[in-house]
Short mmCIF file of C-alpha atoms in Angstrom, two decimals:
data_model
loop_
_atom_site.label_atom_id
_atom_site.label_comp_id
_atom_site.label_asym_id
_atom_site.label_seq_id
_atom_site.Cartn_x
_atom_site.Cartn_y
_atom_site.Cartn_z
CA MET A 1 31.27 24.08 -30.08
CA ALA A 2 28.30 22.98 -28.00
CA PHE A 3 25.94 25.91 -29.29
CA LEU A 4 26.40 24.66 -33.07
CA HIS A 5 25.52 21.02 -32.34
CA SER A 6 22.88 22.07 -29.85
CA HIS A 7 19.16 20.93 -29.57
CA ALA A 8 16.08 22.94 -28.40
CA THR A 9 13.61 22.22 -27.21
CA SER A 10 10.73 24.18 -25.68
CA PHE A 11 10.05 26.39 -22.87
CA GLY A 12 6.49 27.25 -23.14
CA TYR A 13 6.19 29.12 -26.29
CA LYS A 14 10.05 29.88 -26.85
CA GLN A 15 12.78 28.11 -28.18
CA VAL A 16 15.47 27.26 -25.56
CA PRO A 17 18.28 25.00 -25.72
CA GLU A 18 18.07 22.11 -23.79
CA GLU A 19 20.71 23.06 -21.04
CA GLN A 20 18.72 26.22 -20.23
CA LYS A 21 14.89 24.29 -20.21
CA SER A 22 15.98 21.97 -16.47
CA LYS A 23 17.60 25.42 -14.50
CA LEU A 24 14.44 27.58 -16.95
CA VAL A 25 11.88 25.38 -14.43
CA GLY A 26 13.86 24.61 -11.47
CA ASN A 27 13.73 29.02 -11.05
CA VAL A 28 9.97 28.88 -12.43
CA PHE A 29 9.05 26.42 -8.59
CA SER A 30 11.09 27.91 -6.71
CA SER A 31 9.48 30.41 -7.36
CA VAL A 32 6.06 29.00 -7.17
CA ALA A 33 6.20 26.19 -4.41
CA SER A 34 5.40 27.68 -1.65
CA SER A 35 2.07 29.19 -3.01
CA TYR A 36 1.50 26.12 -5.31
CA ASP A 37 -0.79 24.23 -2.36
CA LEU A 38 -3.02 27.05 -3.17
CA MET A 39 -2.66 27.98 -7.25
CA ASN A 40 -4.03 24.19 -7.50
CA ASP A 41 -7.09 24.64 -5.62
CA LEU A 42 -7.89 28.08 -6.88
CA MET A 43 -6.92 26.70 -10.85
CA SER A 44 -8.10 23.98 -11.29
CA VAL A 45 -11.44 25.45 -8.80
CA GLY A 46 -10.16 22.57 -6.38
CA LEU A 47 -11.02 19.85 -9.16
CA HIS A 48 -7.42 18.67 -9.10
CA ARG A 49 -8.16 16.77 -5.59
CA LEU A 50 -10.79 15.10 -7.79
CA TRP A 51 -7.71 14.20 -10.38
CA LYS A 52 -5.43 12.65 -7.65
CA ASP A 53 -7.66 11.03 -5.86
CA ARG A 54 -8.85 9.27 -9.41
CA LEU A 55 -4.72 9.05 -10.09
CA ILE A 56 -4.31 6.43 -7.35
CA SER A 57 -7.95 4.06 -7.36
CA LYS A 58 -6.22 3.32 -10.71
CA LEU A 59 -2.53 2.76 -8.61
CA ASN A 60 -4.31 0.57 -6.10
CA PRO A 61 -2.17 0.62 -3.53
CA PHE A 62 -1.08 -2.28 -1.40
CA PRO A 63 0.28 -2.54 2.10
CA GLY A 64 4.23 -3.27 1.65
CA MET A 65 4.53 -1.83 -2.39
CA LYS A 66 7.58 0.27 -2.75
CA HIS A 67 6.14 3.03 -5.00
CA LEU A 68 8.02 6.59 -6.32
CA ASP A 69 6.21 9.03 -7.27
CA VAL A 70 8.47 11.12 -9.68
CA ALA A 71 7.81 15.53 -9.40
CA GLY A 72 6.29 15.56 -6.20
CA GLY A 73 7.60 17.56 -4.12
CA THR A 74 5.51 18.82 -2.49
CA GLY A 75 4.06 15.59 -0.83
CA ASP A 76 0.33 15.58 -2.53
CA VAL A 77 0.62 12.43 -4.24
CA ALA A 78 2.54 10.17 -1.94
CA PHE A 79 -0.57 11.18 1.69
CA ARG A 80 -2.81 9.47 -0.56
CA VAL A 81 -1.15 6.89 -1.34
CA LEU A 82 -0.27 5.85 2.64
CA GLU A 83 -4.10 6.98 3.49
CA ARG A 84 -4.96 4.50 0.81
CA ILE A 85 -2.36 1.86 1.93
CA ASN A 86 -3.35 2.58 5.76
CA SER A 87 -6.57 1.88 4.71
CA VAL A 88 -6.59 -0.83 2.59
CA SER A 89 -4.96 -2.10 5.58
CA HIS A 90 -6.84 -1.72 8.33
CA ARG A 91 -9.63 -3.80 5.90
CA ALA A 92 -7.13 -6.65 6.04
CA MET A 93 -7.20 -6.77 9.62
CA GLN A 94 -9.08 -9.14 9.40
CA GLY A 95 -7.74 -11.30 6.13
CA THR A 96 -4.45 -12.15 5.63
CA LEU A 97 -1.88 -10.25 3.45
CA PRO A 98 1.26 -11.81 1.94
CA TYR A 99 3.14 -8.11 2.91
CA THR A 100 2.84 -6.73 5.61
CA GLU A 101 2.22 -2.34 6.68
CA GLU A 102 5.89 -1.71 7.78
CA ASP A 103 7.54 -3.03 4.68
CA THR A 104 5.55 0.31 3.11
CA GLN A 105 8.03 2.49 1.37
CA ILE A 106 6.93 5.94 -0.64
CA TYR A 107 9.84 7.45 -2.41
CA VAL A 108 8.97 11.32 -3.44
CA CYS A 109 12.10 12.41 -5.70
CA ASP A 110 11.81 15.55 -7.39
CA ILE A 111 14.67 18.13 -8.72
CA ASN A 112 13.82 21.36 -6.57
CA PRO A 113 14.19 21.38 -3.12
CA ASN A 114 12.45 23.78 -2.31
CA MET A 115 9.21 21.13 -2.90
CA LEU A 116 10.81 18.89 -1.53
CA ASN A 117 10.83 20.53 1.21
CA VAL A 118 7.12 21.90 1.91
CA GLY A 119 6.31 17.95 0.83
CA LYS A 120 8.32 17.29 4.42
CA LYS A 121 6.84 19.76 6.64
CA ARG A 122 2.96 18.46 5.57
CA ALA A 123 4.40 14.94 6.38
CA SER A 124 5.71 15.62 9.99
CA GLU A 125 2.29 18.28 10.49
CA ARG A 126 0.30 15.19 9.50
CA GLY A 127 1.87 13.04 12.17
CA TYR A 128 4.05 11.45 9.38
CA LYS A 129 7.62 10.30 11.23
CA GLU A 130 10.99 11.38 9.90
CA ASP A 131 12.21 8.85 7.54
CA ASN A 132 8.39 6.49 7.90
CA PHE A 133 6.90 5.64 5.11
CA LEU A 134 8.12 8.07 3.34
CA SER A 135 11.68 9.11 1.64
CA TRP A 136 12.92 12.67 0.12
CA ILE A 137 14.78 12.62 -2.51
CA GLN A 138 16.64 15.38 -5.28
CA GLY A 139 16.68 13.88 -8.63
CA ASP A 140 16.64 13.78 -11.63
CA ALA A 141 13.69 12.53 -14.21
CA GLU A 142 15.66 11.82 -16.28
CA ALA A 143 18.66 9.74 -14.76
CA LEU A 144 16.82 8.59 -11.36
CA SER A 145 18.54 7.17 -8.63
CA PHE A 146 17.04 4.28 -8.42
CA GLU A 147 18.42 0.79 -9.56
CA ASP A 148 17.06 -1.13 -12.05
CA GLY A 149 13.66 -2.80 -10.94
CA SER A 150 12.82 -1.45 -7.76
CA MET A 151 9.28 -0.09 -7.71
CA ASP A 152 6.45 -1.13 -7.34
CA GLY A 153 4.37 1.65 -8.99
CA TYR A 154 5.71 5.05 -10.49
CA THR A 155 3.04 8.20 -10.66
CA ILE A 156 4.42 11.51 -12.19
CA ALA A 157 1.89 14.16 -11.22
CA PHE A 158 1.94 17.40 -13.38
CA GLY A 159 5.48 16.49 -13.69
CA ILE A 160 6.37 14.94 -16.78
CA ARG A 161 5.29 18.15 -19.02
CA ASN A 162 8.51 19.57 -17.59
CA VAL A 163 11.19 17.78 -18.33
CA THR A 164 13.52 18.25 -21.38
CA HIS A 165 13.56 14.57 -22.78
CA ILE A 166 9.92 13.11 -22.17
CA GLU A 167 11.35 9.75 -23.51
CA LYS A 168 14.53 9.89 -20.75
CA ALA A 169 12.18 9.97 -17.50
CA LEU A 170 9.45 7.05 -19.23
CA SER A 171 12.81 5.31 -20.15
CA GLU A 172 14.14 6.15 -17.05
CA ALA A 173 10.44 4.73 -15.45
CA TYR A 174 10.75 1.27 -17.30
CA ARG A 175 13.75 0.61 -15.60
CA VAL A 176 12.66 1.26 -12.42
CA LEU A 177 9.90 -0.62 -12.34
CA LYS A 178 9.04 -3.84 -11.41
CA ARG A 179 8.16 -7.26 -13.63
CA GLY A 180 4.99 -6.70 -13.48
CA GLY A 181 4.98 -2.45 -11.91
CA ARG A 182 2.81 -0.22 -12.78
CA PHE A 183 3.32 2.64 -14.82
CA LEU A 184 1.02 6.47 -14.32
CA CYS A 185 0.45 9.40 -15.14
CA LEU A 186 -1.86 12.28 -15.08
CA GLU A 187 -1.27 15.33 -17.54
CA LEU A 188 -3.17 18.54 -19.09
CA SER A 189 -3.49 17.40 -21.41
CA HIS A 190 -5.58 18.72 -24.38
CA VAL A 191 -8.88 19.04 -25.11
CA ASP A 192 -10.89 18.91 -28.79
CA VAL A 193 -14.49 19.30 -27.58
CA PRO A 194 -15.88 22.17 -29.58
CA LEU A 195 -16.92 25.08 -27.84
CA PHE A 196 -14.69 23.63 -24.60
CA LYS A 197 -12.04 24.28 -26.38
CA GLU A 198 -12.59 28.42 -27.02
CA ILE A 199 -13.53 28.12 -23.35
CA TYR A 200 -10.54 26.52 -21.48
CA ASP A 201 -7.86 28.57 -24.95
CA VAL A 202 -9.78 31.95 -23.01
CA TYR A 203 -9.48 30.04 -19.94
CA SER A 204 -5.46 29.47 -19.31
CA PHE A 205 -4.51 32.67 -21.23
CA SER A 206 -6.07 35.27 -19.51
CA VAL A 207 -7.43 33.66 -16.25
CA ILE A 208 -4.44 32.34 -15.35
CA PRO A 209 -1.57 34.25 -15.68
CA ALA A 210 -3.40 37.02 -13.90
CA MET A 211 -4.35 34.52 -10.66
CA GLY A 212 -1.42 33.94 -10.86
CA GLU A 213 -0.30 37.16 -10.26
CA LEU A 214 -2.32 38.15 -8.52
CA VAL A 215 -1.68 35.89 -5.39
CA ALA A 216 1.23 33.85 -6.61
CA GLY A 217 2.94 37.20 -7.64
CA ASP A 218 4.01 35.89 -10.26
CA ARG A 219 3.01 36.37 -13.47
CA GLN A 220 5.54 34.91 -15.32
CA SER A 221 5.68 31.06 -13.67
CA TYR A 222 1.86 30.65 -15.01
CA GLN A 223 2.28 31.81 -18.30
CA TYR A 224 4.98 28.97 -18.68
CA LEU A 225 2.77 26.58 -17.58
CA VAL A 226 -0.12 27.17 -19.98
CA GLU A 227 2.31 27.71 -23.21
CA SER A 228 3.91 23.94 -21.73
CA VAL A 229 0.37 22.80 -21.56
CA ARG A 230 -0.38 23.47 -25.72
CA ARG A 231 3.62 21.97 -26.24
CA PHE A 232 3.24 18.51 -25.20
CA PRO A 233 2.66 15.77 -26.82
CA ASN A 234 -1.36 15.19 -27.06
CA GLN A 235 -3.16 12.21 -25.44
CA GLU A 236 -2.53 9.95 -28.62
CA LYS A 237 0.73 10.86 -29.06
CA PHE A 238 2.07 10.08 -25.92
CA ALA A 239 0.32 7.22 -25.12
CA GLN A 240 2.85 5.85 -28.37
CA MET A 241 5.75 7.28 -26.45
CA ILE A 242 4.97 5.30 -23.50
CA GLN A 243 4.64 2.01 -25.74
CA GLU A 244 7.93 3.19 -27.38
CA ALA A 245 9.56 3.08 -23.43
CA GLY A 246 8.61 -0.57 -23.61
CA PHE A 247 4.82 -0.76 -21.76
CA ALA A 248 2.69 -2.86 -22.32
CA ARG A 249 -1.50 -2.04 -22.38
CA VAL A 250 -0.75 1.53 -22.49
CA GLU A 251 -3.69 3.66 -22.65
CA TYR A 252 -5.27 6.37 -20.91
CA GLU A 253 -8.51 8.05 -19.28
CA ASN A 254 -9.66 11.74 -20.38
CA LEU A 255 -11.06 13.84 -17.48
CA VAL A 256 -13.19 17.39 -17.86
CA GLY A 257 -13.05 16.66 -21.34
CA GLY A 258 -9.10 16.44 -22.17
CA VAL A 259 -8.36 19.55 -19.90
CA VAL A 260 -6.65 16.15 -17.98
CA ALA A 261 -5.47 13.10 -19.31
CA ILE A 262 -3.88 9.46 -17.19
CA HIS A 263 -2.13 7.43 -18.97
CA SER A 264 -1.01 4.41 -17.56
CA GLY A 265 1.01 1.28 -18.62
CA LEU A 266 2.48 -2.56 -17.20
CA LYS A 267 5.52 -3.37 -17.09
CA LEU A 268 5.73 -6.78 -18.03
CA MET B 1 28.61 -10.39 -8.18
CA MET B 2 26.67 -7.01 -7.85
CA ARG B 3 27.65 -5.76 -4.98
CA ARG B 4 23.79 -2.95 -4.04
CA THR B 5 24.48 0.16 -2.13
CA ALA B 6 22.89 -1.29 1.01
CA THR B 7 25.78 -3.37 1.70
CA LEU B 8 27.53 -1.39 1.39
CA LEU B 9 25.46 0.46 3.87
CA LEU B 10 24.97 -0.76 6.49
CA ARG B 11 25.95 -0.69 10.51
CA GLN B 12 25.17 -3.43 13.47
CA ASN B 13 23.69 -0.65 15.33
CA GLY B 14 20.66 0.22 12.62
CA SER B 15 19.94 3.78 10.40
CA GLY B 16 18.99 7.53 11.21
CA VAL B 17 22.15 8.28 13.55
CA GLY B 18 24.05 11.57 13.25
CA GLY B 19 23.61 11.47 9.24
CA ASP B 20 23.36 8.11 8.79
CA ILE B 21 21.36 6.77 5.42
CA PRO B 22 17.87 4.73 6.24
CA GLN B 23 17.29 1.73 5.63
CA ALA B 24 14.80 2.51 3.03
CA LEU B 25 16.81 4.49 1.24
CA ALA B 26 20.19 2.26 1.34
CA ASP B 27 18.48 -0.12 -0.05
CA VAL B 28 17.61 1.03 -3.18
CA LEU B 29 19.81 4.36 -4.23
CA VAL B 30 22.05 3.86 -6.90
CA CYS B 31 23.96 6.68 -8.99
CA PRO B 32 22.19 8.22 -10.89
CA LEU B 33 24.96 8.49 -13.46
CA SER B 34 26.69 4.86 -13.61
CA LYS B 35 23.11 2.94 -11.71
CA LYS B 36 26.29 1.76 -9.38
CA PRO B 37 25.75 1.46 -6.00
CA LEU B 38 27.11 4.25 -3.34
CA ARG B 39 29.13 4.53 -0.23
CA TYR B 40 28.36 6.54 1.93
CA CYS B 41 31.10 8.78 3.32
CA GLU B 42 30.99 9.91 6.99
CA ALA B 43 33.57 12.85 6.80
CA SER B 44 31.82 14.86 4.59
CA GLY B 45 28.51 13.47 4.94
CA SER B 46 27.71 12.41 1.05
CA LEU B 47 27.19 9.87 -0.56
CA ILE B 48 29.80 9.33 -2.82
CA SER B 49 29.63 7.42 -6.80
CA ASP B 50 33.15 5.32 -7.17
CA ALA B 51 32.21 4.01 -10.51
CA VAL B 52 32.49 7.84 -12.12
CA GLY B 53 34.61 9.52 -9.57
CA VAL B 54 31.53 11.80 -8.47
CA SER B 55 29.61 12.63 -4.82
CA PHE B 56 27.01 13.68 -3.83
CA PRO B 57 25.66 16.01 -0.96
CA ILE B 58 22.89 15.51 1.69
CA VAL B 59 21.63 18.77 2.47
CA ASP B 60 19.23 19.12 5.18
CA GLY B 61 18.92 14.55 5.32
CA ILE B 62 18.20 15.28 0.91
CA PRO B 63 20.47 13.36 -0.69
CA CYS B 64 20.87 15.86 -3.81
CA LEU B 65 21.70 12.96 -6.94
CA VAL B 66 21.21 15.84 -9.42
CA PRO B 67 23.42 14.24 -12.13
CA LYS B 68 25.01 17.78 -12.59
CA ASP B 69 24.80 18.83 -8.59
CA GLY B 70 27.33 16.20 -8.37
CA LYS B 71 31.25 16.53 -7.50
CA LEU B 72 33.79 15.68 -9.39
CA MET B 73 36.31 14.22 -6.90
CA ASP B 74 40.21 14.51 -8.02
CA GLN B 75 42.59 11.91 -7.35
CA ASP B 76 43.12 12.77 -3.58
CA GLN B 77 39.83 12.75 -2.41
CA LYS B 78 39.17 9.88 -3.71
CA GLU B 79 41.72 8.53 -2.22
CA SER B 80 40.93 10.21 1.25
CA GLU B 81 41.04 7.81 4.17
CA ASP B 82 38.11 10.42 5.92
CA CYS B 83 35.87 8.02 4.51
CA THR B 84 35.72 5.71 6.41
CA ARG B 85 34.43 2.55 3.52
CA ILE B 86 31.79 1.00 5.37
CA LEU B 87 32.36 -2.86 5.11
CA PRO B 88 29.59 -5.25 3.16
CA THR B 89 27.79 -7.62 4.88
CA THR B 90 26.94 -11.15 4.34
CA ASN B 91 23.80 -9.67 3.01
CA GLU B 92 25.14 -9.25 -0.93
CA LYS B 93 23.80 -9.91 -4.22
#
């Protein structure tokens, strides 16, 4: 009976029943987890690092904050937030700060345990003591396991396009943020710049899946990646969705002509 | 008055020992389905949501709070004495 009433959603260019999407996405990321970082560097020619730096500077982390990074299993964003807070703290030693560094908590939530394990391992390699400042939770962006109004900040980097119901993820983000809390999303977006768009398409559809094959031994996952980017709402549409979730002062910044965009909003 | 997960989990001897939930998690974690507080079951090392009668496992120190991975508990499990209910402290919200 469910078949008659099921809704289809997009998985790259394939239409799949909703229940299947998260399972298929899960498989993609179990497959990609181990070569994730390397592929990110190759595909973006190292630029993803700068994009994440930009995301963090827009976030403006402060010591004592409670921050939630969703779909960030391998820890890229979480480590940056922590490092930024540490540097702010050291500068503030000269002055006075209302919060102490000790209260800082970064929560990393990911639907995929493999990604989280990679993140945990990297954390210990960087010398972060277990459970100090960083917490790792397996969870669903559409149904977060965090209390209402518990977070000062929420980030999702290159994760929201993999969510089955984007609106749910956005309303959950709104729910867990405190009043005054900031929402930030870094995601691959739409390029409209003439000529550059054509070059980008060729790069996406020809080069990336081939790279995936060569480096990660997985053409299909990267084919999915490229297709999922095209199916994701464009900058304006996504900004509208963020507003509909209740956020105020919604804006976006295009990087590299729209290859990526950082959307932000405030919970008033 | 709403009980927070932290009040249900707070132990006098601190956290992080033998499968305990670190304070940082106890402070903010709730059931992903009901958004109500969770209870830690020592016997199974899992997080219980009494509101919906579901238990969530903790694997390699990582709480698995994906809704579809929760296990529905039958009546026997819900009333089991093996899951020690940890008493709330005075810091109730």
